[in-house]
Amino acid sequence: MKSPETKESFMTDLDRIDRAILRHLQADGRLTNAEIAKAVNVSAATCHRRTQRLFDEGHVVGVHARVNPASVGLGTLVMVGVVLDRSTPESFAELEAAVSGMTELLECQLVAGEFDYLLKIRVRDIGDFNALHGRMLIALPGVRQIRTFFVLKEVKENAPLPF
Amino acid sequence: MKSPETKESFMTDLDRIDRAILRHLQADGRLTNAEIAKAVNVSAATCHRRTQRLFDEGHVVGVHARVNPASVGLGTLVMVGVVLDRSTPESFAELEAAVSGMTELLECQLVAGEFDYLLKIRVRDIGDFNALHGRMLIALPGVRQIRTFFVLKEVKENAPLPF
DNA sequence: GATGAAATCCGAGTCAC
DNA sequence: GTGACTCGGATTTCATC
């Protein structure tokens, strides 16, 4: 095995045009194939084939509308640091299982450092977070400590990948 | 003023159909208008008008392809906690200005707690992060402390908003 | 193996109602 | 809000290099 693989069969390397297509789709996921083709200077047919391949091979993980959180009553963002009691594989697996069904949880990373996990959670308001905190977070298995960071200002959110 | 506003003129409330459209577009940003119309049980024309409105009024902030970070050589994710020297408005403004041009920075939040800012950074590898750390992070204005959390595993990434 | 041109089909966008 | 109509793009086919 030479190159890292995802679940897809195998990944061919990306040339200049592929990367340009990815850049355009990252900037605007609803660009028409015709628009992308013009922007990257290939025919519509070629652009279509390449774009298809980029999706099929997993270079594009998905295309999603970013919904304004405030519009759907999720205006409050909270970051949470979690420290586990014991650093055993079972502890990690348990926490990840417990957390996987939590819809309010937008992101969850296992990290090295003074925390074991960092969580990103969206709720309606601080009251809702308090409820969630009492009902789910402090009830998580094997948790020694929970550190809550209320987000006062989202300076930068979901910036495009620089490539 | 009763409701929070963005830069748009004003926001009407979202009914059941609007929210359904948003949910579908969040799940797949490349759905055709015809597909959405069928899914939410309205005519194509109605769906088109509503979707337009959702974009125009800022309920949809944007639609973006999620590019596989590994595909473009950005396989390493690092979370960083920043503590400022002094908690003055100028300190915050300075840091945000310094950080705004950093393309590797995907997210930046001003938080309440033991850190002042939390950063999410994507780089090729640890060596690249080390370079960035020496060149940018420790050179940021008014920074007392930098805490680095290397991400060992991305358990959940960019989950859809639950509504 | 890849490409681009042409040809068909279907959805976007706009109309009247 | 719906239905219809037009135009342009998506998608396939095919010849070509």
CSV table of N, CA, C and O in Angstrom, one decimal, chain B residues 48-160:
chain,number,residue,atom,x,y,z
B,48,HIS,N,-39.5,26.5,-5.8
B,48,HIS,CA,-38.5,27.4,-6.3
B,48,HIS,C,-38.6,28.8,-5.6
B,48,HIS,O,-37.6,29.3,-5.2
B,49,ARG,N,-39.8,29.3,-5.5
B,49,ARG,CA,-39.9,30.6,-4.9
B,49,ARG,C,-39.5,30.6,-3.4
B,49,ARG,O,-38.8,31.5,-3.0
B,50,ARG,N,-39.9,29.5,-2.7
B,50,ARG,CA,-39.6,29.4,-1.3
B,50,ARG,C,-38.1,29.3,-1.1
B,50,ARG,O,-37.5,29.9,-0.3
B,51,THR,N,-37.5,28.5,-1.9
B,51,THR,CA,-36.0,28.2,-1.8
B,51,THR,C,-35.3,29.5,-2.1
B,51,THR,O,-34.3,29.9,-1.4
B,52,GLN,N,-35.7,30.2,-3.1
B,52,GLN,CA,-35.1,31.5,-3.4
B,52,GLN,C,-35.1,32.4,-2.2
B,52,GLN,O,-34.1,33.0,-1.8
B,53,ARG,N,-36.3,32.5,-1.6
B,53,ARG,CA,-36.5,33.3,-0.4
B,53,ARG,C,-35.6,32.9,0.7
B,53,ARG,O,-35.0,33.8,1.4
B,54,LEU,N,-35.4,31.6,0.9
B,54,LEU,CA,-34.6,31.1,2.0
B,54,LEU,C,-33.1,31.6,1.8
B,54,LEU,O,-32.4,31.9,2.7
B,55,PHE,N,-32.7,31.6,0.5
B,55,PHE,CA,-31.4,32.1,0.2
B,55,PHE,C,-31.3,33.6,0.4
B,55,PHE,O,-30.4,34.2,1.1
B,56,ASP,N,-32.3,34.3,-0.2
B,56,ASP,CA,-32.3,35.8,-0.2
B,56,ASP,C,-32.3,36.3,1.3
B,56,ASP,O,-31.7,37.4,1.6
B,57,GLU,N,-33.1,35.7,2.1
B,57,GLU,CA,-33.2,36.2,3.5
B,57,GLU,C,-32.1,35.7,4.4
B,57,GLU,O,-32.2,36.0,5.6
B,58,GLY,N,-31.2,35.0,3.9
B,58,GLY,CA,-30.0,34.6,4.7
B,58,GLY,C,-30.2,33.4,5.6
B,58,GLY,O,-29.4,33.1,6.4
B,59,HIS,N,-31.3,32.6,5.4
B,59,HIS,CA,-31.5,31.4,6.1
B,59,HIS,C,-30.5,30.3,5.7
B,59,HIS,O,-30.1,29.5,6.4
B,60,VAL,N,-30.2,30.4,4.4
B,60,VAL,CA,-29.1,29.6,3.9
B,60,VAL,C,-27.9,30.5,3.7
B,60,VAL,O,-27.9,31.4,2.9
B,61,VAL,N,-26.9,30.2,4.4
B,61,VAL,CA,-25.7,31.1,4.4
B,61,VAL,C,-24.8,30.8,3.1
B,61,VAL,O,-24.2,31.6,2.6
B,62,GLY,N,-24.9,29.6,2.7
B,62,GLY,CA,-24.1,29.2,1.5
B,62,GLY,C,-24.2,27.7,1.3
B,62,GLY,O,-24.7,27.0,2.1
B,63,VAL,N,-23.8,27.2,0.1
B,63,VAL,CA,-23.7,25.8,-0.2
B,63,VAL,C,-22.3,25.5,-0.6
B,63,VAL,O,-21.8,26.2,-1.5
B,64,HIS,N,-21.7,24.5,0.0
B,64,HIS,CA,-20.3,24.3,-0.2
B,64,HIS,C,-20.0,22.8,-0.3
B,64,HIS,O,-20.6,22.0,0.5
B,65,ALA,N,-19.2,22.4,-1.2
B,65,ALA,CA,-18.7,21.0,-1.3
B,65,ALA,C,-17.7,20.8,-0.1
B,65,ALA,O,-16.9,21.7,0.1
B,66,ARG,N,-17.9,19.7,0.5
B,66,ARG,CA,-16.9,19.4,1.6
B,66,ARG,C,-15.8,18.5,0.9
B,66,ARG,O,-16.0,17.4,0.6
B,67,VAL,N,-14.6,19.1,0.8
B,67,VAL,CA,-13.5,18.4,0.1
B,67,VAL,C,-12.8,17.5,1.2
B,67,VAL,O,-12.6,18.0,2.3
B,68,ASN,N,-12.5,16.3,0.8
B,68,ASN,CA,-11.7,15.4,1.7
B,68,ASN,C,-10.4,16.0,1.9
B,68,ASN,O,-9.6,16.2,1.0
B,69,PRO,N,-10.1,16.4,3.2
B,69,PRO,CA,-8.8,17.1,3.5
B,69,PRO,C,-7.6,16.3,3.1
B,69,PRO,O,-6.7,16.8,2.6
B,70,ALA,N,-7.7,15.0,3.2
B,70,ALA,CA,-6.5,14.1,2.9
B,70,ALA,C,-6.3,14.2,1.4
B,70,ALA,O,-5.1,14.1,0.9
B,71,SER,N,-7.3,14.4,0.6
B,71,SER,CA,-7.1,14.5,-0.9
B,71,SER,C,-6.3,15.7,-1.3
B,71,SER,O,-5.7,15.7,-2.4
B,72,VAL,N,-6.3,16.7,-0.5
B,72,VAL,CA,-5.6,18.0,-0.9
B,72,VAL,C,-4.4,18.2,0.1
B,72,VAL,O,-4.0,19.4,0.2
B,73,GLY,N,-4.0,17.2,0.7
B,73,GLY,CA,-2.8,17.3,1.6
B,73,GLY,C,-3.0,18.1,2.8
B,73,GLY,O,-2.1,18.9,3.2
B,74,LEU,N,-4.1,18.0,3.4
B,74,LEU,CA,-4.4,18.7,4.7
B,74,LEU,C,-4.9,17.7,5.7
B,74,LEU,O,-5.9,18.0,6.4
B,75,GLY,N,-4.2,16.6,5.9
B,75,GLY,CA,-4.7,15.5,6.7
B,75,GLY,C,-4.6,15.7,8.2
B,75,GLY,O,-5.1,14.9,8.9
B,76,THR,N,-3.9,16.7,8.6
B,76,THR,CA,-3.7,16.9,10.0
B,76,THR,C,-4.5,18.1,10.6
B,76,THR,O,-4.4,19.2,10.1
B,77,LEU,N,-5.3,17.7,11.6
B,77,LEU,CA,-6.1,18.7,12.3
B,77,LEU,C,-5.6,19.0,13.7
B,77,LEU,O,-5.2,18.1,14.4
B,78,VAL,N,-5.5,20.3,14.0
B,78,VAL,CA,-5.0,20.7,15.3
B,78,VAL,C,-5.9,21.8,15.9
B,78,VAL,O,-6.4,22.7,15.2
B,79,MET,N,-6.3,21.6,17.2
B,79,MET,CA,-7.1,22.5,17.9
B,79,MET,C,-6.1,23.3,18.8
B,79,MET,O,-5.2,22.7,19.4
B,80,VAL,N,-6.3,24.6,18.9
B,80,VAL,CA,-5.4,25.4,19.7
B,80,VAL,C,-6.2,26.3,20.6
B,80,VAL,O,-7.2,27.0,20.2
B,81,GLY,N,-5.8,26.3,21.9
B,81,GLY,CA,-6.4,27.3,22.8
B,81,GLY,C,-5.4,28.4,23.1
B,81,GLY,O,-4.2,28.2,23.2
B,82,VAL,N,-5.9,29.6,23.1
B,82,VAL,CA,-5.1,30.8,23.2
B,82,VAL,C,-5.5,31.6,24.4
B,82,VAL,O,-6.7,31.9,24.6
B,83,VAL,N,-4.6,32.0,25.2
B,83,VAL,CA,-4.8,32.9,26.3
B,83,VAL,C,-4.1,34.2,26.1
B,83,VAL,O,-2.9,34.3,25.8
B,84,LEU,N,-4.9,35.3,26.2
B,84,LEU,CA,-4.3,36.6,26.0
B,84,LEU,C,-3.6,37.2,27.2
B,84,LEU,O,-4.0,36.8,28.4
B,85,ASP,N,-2.7,38.1,27.0
B,85,ASP,CA,-2.1,38.8,28.2
B,85,ASP,C,-3.0,39.6,29.0
B,85,ASP,O,-3.2,39.5,30.2
B,86,ARG,N,-3.8,40.5,28.2
B,86,ARG,CA,-4.7,41.4,28.9
B,86,ARG,C,-6.0,41.2,28.2
B,86,ARG,O,-6.1,41.1,26.9
B,87,SER,N,-7.1,41.3,28.9
B,87,SER,CA,-8.4,41.2,28.3
B,87,SER,C,-9.0,42.5,28.0
B,87,SER,O,-10.0,42.9,28.5
B,88,THR,N,-8.4,43.2,27.1
B,88,THR,CA,-8.9,44.5,26.7
B,88,THR,C,-9.4,44.4,25.3
B,88,THR,O,-9.0,43.5,24.5
B,89,PRO,N,-10.4,45.3,24.9
B,89,PRO,CA,-10.9,45.3,23.6
B,89,PRO,C,-9.9,45.3,22.5
B,89,PRO,O,-10.0,44.7,21.5
B,90,GLU,N,-8.8,46.1,22.7
B,90,GLU,CA,-7.8,46.2,21.7
B,90,GLU,C,-7.0,44.9,21.6
B,90,GLU,O,-6.7,44.5,20.5
B,91,SER,N,-6.8,44.2,22.7
B,91,SER,CA,-6.1,42.9,22.6
B,91,SER,C,-6.9,42.0,21.7
B,91,SER,O,-6.4,41.3,20.8
B,92,PHE,N,-8.2,41.9,21.9
B,92,PHE,CA,-9.1,41.0,21.1
B,92,PHE,C,-9.0,41.4,19.6
B,92,PHE,O,-8.9,40.6,18.7
B,93,ALA,N,-9.2,42.7,19.4
B,93,ALA,CA,-9.2,43.2,18.0
B,93,ALA,C,-7.9,42.9,17.3
B,93,ALA,O,-7.9,42.4,16.1
B,94,GLU,N,-6.8,43.1,18.0
B,94,GLU,CA,-5.5,42.8,17.4
B,94,GLU,C,-5.4,41.3,17.1
B,94,GLU,O,-4.9,41.0,16.0
B,95,LEU,N,-5.7,40.5,18.0
B,95,LEU,CA,-5.6,39.1,17.7
B,95,LEU,C,-6.5,38.6,16.5
B,95,LEU,O,-6.0,37.9,15.6
B,96,GLU,N,-7.7,39.1,16.5
B,96,GLU,CA,-8.6,38.8,15.4
B,96,GLU,C,-8.1,39.3,14.0
B,96,GLU,O,-8.2,38.6,13.0
B,97,ALA,N,-7.5,40.4,14.1
B,97,ALA,CA,-6.9,41.0,12.8
B,97,ALA,C,-5.7,40.2,12.4
B,97,ALA,O,-5.6,39.8,11.2
B,98,ALA,N,-4.9,39.8,13.3
B,98,ALA,CA,-3.7,39.0,13.0
B,98,ALA,C,-4.0,37.7,12.4
B,98,ALA,O,-3.4,37.1,11.6
B,99,VAL,N,-5.1,37.1,12.9
B,99,VAL,CA,-5.5,35.8,12.6
B,99,VAL,C,-6.4,35.7,11.3
B,99,VAL,O,-6.5,34.6,10.7
B,100,SER,N,-6.9,36.8,10.9
B,100,SER,CA,-8.0,36.8,9.9
B,100,SER,C,-7.4,36.3,8.5
B,100,SER,O,-8.1,35.8,7.7
B,101,GLY,N,-6.1,36.6,8.3
B,101,GLY,CA,-5.5,36.2,7.0
B,101,GLY,C,-4.9,34.9,7.0
B,101,GLY,O,-4.3,34.5,6.0
B,102,MET,N,-5.0,34.1,8.1
B,102,MET,CA,-4.4,32.8,8.2
B,102,MET,C,-5.3,31.8,7.5
B,102,MET,O,-6.3,31.4,8.0
B,103,THR,N,-4.9,31.4,6.3
B,103,THR,CA,-5.7,30.5,5.5
B,103,THR,C,-5.8,29.1,6.2
B,103,THR,O,-6.8,28.4,6.0
B,104,GLU,N,-4.8,28.7,6.9
B,104,GLU,CA,-4.9,27.4,7.6
B,104,GLU,C,-5.9,27.3,8.7
B,104,GLU,O,-6.3,26.3,9.2
B,105,LEU,N,-6.3,28.5,9.1
B,105,LEU,CA,-7.3,28.6,10.2
B,105,LEU,C,-8.7,28.4,9.7
B,105,LEU,O,-9.2,29.2,8.9
B,106,LEU,N,-9.3,27.3,10.1
B,106,LEU,CA,-10.7,27.0,9.6
B,106,LEU,C,-11.7,27.6,10.5
B,106,LEU,O,-12.8,28.0,10.1
B,107,GLU,N,-11.5,27.6,11.8
B,107,GLU,CA,-12.4,28.2,12.8
B,107,GLU,C,-11.7,29.0,13.8
B,107,GLU,O,-10.6,28.7,14.2
B,108,CYS,N,-12.4,30.0,14.4
B,108,CYS,CA,-11.8,30.8,15.5
B,108,CYS,C,-13.0,31.3,16.3
B,108,CYS,O,-13.9,32.0,15.8
B,109,GLN,N,-13.0,31.0,17.5
B,109,GLN,CA,-14.1,31.4,18.4
B,109,GLN,C,-13.5,32.1,19.6
B,109,GLN,O,-12.6,31.7,20.3
B,110,LEU,N,-14.2,33.2,20.0
B,110,LEU,CA,-13.9,33.9,21.2
B,110,LEU,C,-14.8,33.2,22.3
B,110,LEU,O,-16.0,33.1,22.1
B,111,VAL,N,-14.1,32.7,23.3
B,111,VAL,CA,-14.9,31.9,24.3
B,111,VAL,C,-14.7,32.5,25.7
B,111,VAL,O,-13.7,33.2,26.0
B,112,ALA,N,-15.6,32.1,26.6
B,112,ALA,CA,-15.5,32.4,28.0
B,112,ALA,C,-15.0,31.1,28.7
B,112,ALA,O,-15.5,30.0,28.5
B,113,GLY,N,-14.0,31.3,29.6
B,113,GLY,CA,-13.4,30.1,30.3
B,113,GLY,C,-11.9,30.2,30.4
B,113,GLY,O,-11.4,31.4,30.4
B,114,GLU,N,-11.2,29.2,30.5
B,114,GLU,CA,-9.8,29.2,30.8
B,114,GLU,C,-9.0,29.6,29.6
B,114,GLU,O,-7.8,30.0,29.7
B,115,PHE,N,-9.7,29.6,28.4
B,115,PHE,CA,-9.0,30.2,27.2
B,115,PHE,C,-9.8,31.4,26.7
B,115,PHE,O,-10.9,31.6,27.1
B,116,ASP,N,-9.1,32.2,25.9
B,116,ASP,CA,-9.8,33.4,25.3
B,116,ASP,C,-10.3,33.0,23.9
B,116,ASP,O,-11.4,33.4,23.5
B,117,TYR,N,-9.5,32.3,23.2
B,117,TYR,CA,-9.8,31.9,21.8
B,117,TYR,C,-9.6,30.4,21.6
B,117,TYR,O,-8.6,29.8,22.2
B,118,LEU,N,-10.4,29.8,20.8
B,118,LEU,CA,-10.2,28.4,20.4
B,118,LEU,C,-10.0,28.5,18.9
B,118,LEU,O,-10.8,29.1,18.2
B,119,LEU,N,-9.0,27.8,18.4
B,119,LEU,CA,-8.7,27.8,17.0
B,119,LEU,C,-8.7,26.4,16.4
B,119,LEU,O,-8.4,25.5,17.1
B,120,LYS,N,-9.1,26.3,15.2
B,120,LYS,CA,-9.1,25.0,14.5
B,120,LYS,C,-8.3,25.2,13.2
B,120,LYS,O,-8.6,26.0,12.4
B,121,ILE,N,-7.2,24.4,13.1
B,121,ILE,CA,-6.2,24.6,12.1
B,121,ILE,C,-6.0,23.3,11.3
B,121,ILE,O,-5.9,22.2,11.9
B,122,ARG,N,-5.9,23.4,10.0
B,122,ARG,CA,-5.6,22.2,9.2
B,122,ARG,C,-4.3,22.4,8.5
B,122,ARG,O,-4.1,23.5,7.8
B,123,VAL,N,-3.4,21.5,8.6
B,123,VAL,CA,-2.1,21.5,7.9
B,123,VAL,C,-1.8,20.1,7.3
B,123,VAL,O,-2.5,19.2,7.6
B,124,ARG,N,-0.7,20.1,6.6
B,124,ARG,CA,-0.3,18.8,5.9
B,124,ARG,C,0.1,17.8,7.0
B,124,ARG,O,-0.4,16.6,7.0
B,125,ASP,N,1.0,18.2,7.9
B,125,ASP,CA,1.5,17.2,8.9
B,125,ASP,C,2.0,18.0,10.1
B,125,ASP,O,1.9,19.2,10.1
B,126,ILE,N,2.5,17.3,11.0
B,126,ILE,CA,3.0,17.9,12.2
B,126,ILE,C,4.1,18.9,12.0
B,126,ILE,O,4.3,19.9,12.6
B,127,GLY,N,4.9,18.5,11.0
B,127,GLY,CA,6.0,19.4,10.6
B,127,GLY,C,5.5,20.8,10.2
B,127,GLY,O,6.0,21.8,10.6
B,128,ASP,N,4.5,20.7,9.3
B,128,ASP,CA,3.9,22.0,8.9
B,128,ASP,C,3.3,22.8,10.0
B,128,ASP,O,3.3,24.0,10.1
B,129,PHE,N,2.7,22.0,11.0
B,129,PHE,CA,2.1,22.8,12.1
B,129,PHE,C,3.2,23.4,12.9
B,129,PHE,O,3.1,24.5,13.4
B,130,ASN,N,4.3,22.7,13.1
B,130,ASN,CA,5.4,23.2,13.9
B,130,ASN,C,5.9,24.5,13.2
B,130,ASN,O,6.2,25.5,13.9
B,131,ALA,N,6.0,24.5,11.9
B,131,ALA,CA,6.4,25.7,11.2
B,131,ALA,C,5.4,26.9,11.4
B,131,ALA,O,5.8,28.0,11.7
B,132,LEU,N,4.2,26.5,11.3
B,132,LEU,CA,3.1,27.5,11.5
B,132,LEU,C,3.2,28.1,12.9
B,132,LEU,O,3.0,29.3,13.2
B,133,HIS,N,3.4,27.2,13.9
B,133,HIS,CA,3.4,27.5,15.3
B,133,HIS,C,4.5,28.5,15.5
B,133,HIS,O,4.3,29.6,16.1
B,134,GLY,N,5.7,28.3,14.9
B,134,GLY,CA,6.8,29.2,15.2
B,134,GLY,C,6.7,30.5,14.4
B,134,GLY,O,7.0,31.5,14.9
B,135,ARG,N,6.1,30.4,13.2
B,135,ARG,CA,6.0,31.6,12.4
B,135,ARG,C,4.9,32.5,12.7
B,135,ARG,O,5.0,33.7,12.6
B,136,MET,N,3.7,31.9,13.1
B,136,MET,CA,2.5,32.7,13.3
B,136,MET,C,2.0,32.7,14.7
B,136,MET,O,1.8,33.8,15.3
B,137,LEU,N,1.8,31.5,15.3
B,137,LEU,CA,1.0,31.5,16.5
B,137,LEU,C,1.8,32.2,17.6
B,137,LEU,O,1.2,33.0,18.3
B,138,ILE,N,3.0,31.8,17.9
B,138,ILE,CA,3.7,32.4,19.0
B,138,ILE,C,4.1,33.9,18.7
B,138,ILE,O,4.5,34.6,19.6
B,139,ALA,N,3.9,34.3,17.4
B,139,ALA,CA,4.1,35.7,17.1
B,139,ALA,C,2.9,36.5,17.2
B,139,ALA,O,2.9,37.7,16.9
B,140,LEU,N,1.8,35.9,17.5
B,140,LEU,CA,0.5,36.7,17.6
B,140,LEU,C,0.6,37.8,18.7
B,140,LEU,O,1.3,37.5,19.7
B,141,PRO,N,0.0,38.9,18.5
B,141,PRO,CA,0.1,40.0,19.5
B,141,PRO,C,-0.7,39.7,20.8
B,141,PRO,O,-1.8,39.3,20.7
B,142,GLY,N,0.0,40.0,21.9
B,142,GLY,CA,-0.7,39.9,23.2
B,142,GLY,C,-1.0,38.6,23.6
B,142,GLY,O,-1.9,38.4,24.5
B,143,VAL,N,-0.3,37.6,23.2
B,143,VAL,CA,-0.6,36.2,23.6
B,143,VAL,C,0.2,35.8,24.8
B,143,VAL,O,1.5,35.9,24.7
B,144,ARG,N,-0.4,35.3,25.8
B,144,ARG,CA,0.3,34.8,27.0
B,144,ARG,C,0.6,33.3,26.8
B,144,ARG,O,1.7,32.9,27.2
B,145,GLN,N,-0.3,32.6,26.3
B,145,GLN,CA,-0.2,31.2,26.3
B,145,GLN,C,-0.8,30.5,25.1
B,145,GLN,O,-1.9,30.9,24.7
B,146,ILE,N,-0.2,29.5,24.6
B,146,ILE,CA,-0.8,28.7,23.5
B,146,ILE,C,-0.8,27.3,23.9
B,146,ILE,O,0.2,26.7,24.4
B,147,ARG,N,-2.0,26.7,23.8
B,147,ARG,CA,-2.1,25.3,24.2
B,147,ARG,C,-2.5,24.5,22.9
B,147,ARG,O,-3.5,24.8,22.3
B,148,THR,N,-1.7,23.5,22.6
B,148,THR,CA,-2.0,22.8,21.4
B,148,THR,C,-2.6,21.4,21.6
B,148,THR,O,-2.1,20.7,22.5
B,149,PHE,N,-3.6,21.1,20.9
B,149,PHE,CA,-4.3,19.8,21.0
B,149,PHE,C,-4.3,19.1,19.6
B,149,PHE,O,-5.1,19.5,18.7
B,150,PHE,N,-3.4,18.2,19.4
B,150,PHE,CA,-3.4,17.5,18.2
B,150,PHE,C,-4.6,16.5,18.1
B,150,PHE,O,-4.9,15.9,19.1
B,151,VAL,N,-5.3,16.5,17.0
B,151,VAL,CA,-6.4,15.7,16.9
B,151,VAL,C,-6.0,14.3,16.5
B,151,VAL,O,-5.4,14.1,15.4
B,152,LEU,N,-6.3,13.3,17.3
B,152,LEU,CA,-5.9,11.9,17.0
B,152,LEU,C,-7.0,11.2,16.2
B,152,LEU,O,-6.7,10.3,15.4
B,153,LYS,N,-8.2,11.6,16.4
B,153,LYS,CA,-9.3,11.0,15.7
B,153,LYS,C,-10.5,12.0,15.6
B,153,LYS,O,-10.9,12.6,16.5
B,154,GLU,N,-11.0,12.1,14.3
B,154,GLU,CA,-12.2,12.9,14.1
B,154,GLU,C,-13.4,12.1,14.3
B,154,GLU,O,-13.9,11.4,13.3
B,155,VAL,N,-14.0,12.1,15.5
B,155,VAL,CA,-15.1,11.2,15.8
B,155,VAL,C,-16.4,11.7,15.0
B,155,VAL,O,-17.1,10.9,14.4
B,156,LYS,N,-16.6,13.0,15.1
B,156,LYS,CA,-17.7,13.6,14.4
B,156,LYS,C,-17.3,14.9,13.8
B,156,LYS,O,-16.6,15.7,14.4
B,157,GLU,N,-17.7,15.1,12.5
B,157,GLU,CA,-17.2,16.3,11.8
B,157,GLU,C,-18.3,16.9,11.1
B,157,GLU,O,-18.9,16.3,10.2
B,158,ASN,N,-18.6,18.2,11.5
B,158,ASN,CA,-19.5,19.0,10.7
B,158,ASN,C,-20.9,18.3,10.6
B,158,ASN,O,-21.5,18.2,9.5
B,159,ALA,N,-21.4,17.9,11.7
B,159,ALA,CA,-22.8,17.2,11.7
B,159,ALA,C,-23.8,18.3,11.3
B,159,ALA,O,-23.7,19.5,11.5
B,160,PRO,N,-24.9,17.8,10.7
B,160,PRO,CA,-26.0,18.7,10.3
B,160,PRO,C,-26.7,19.3,11.6
B,160,PRO,O,-26.7,18.7,12.6
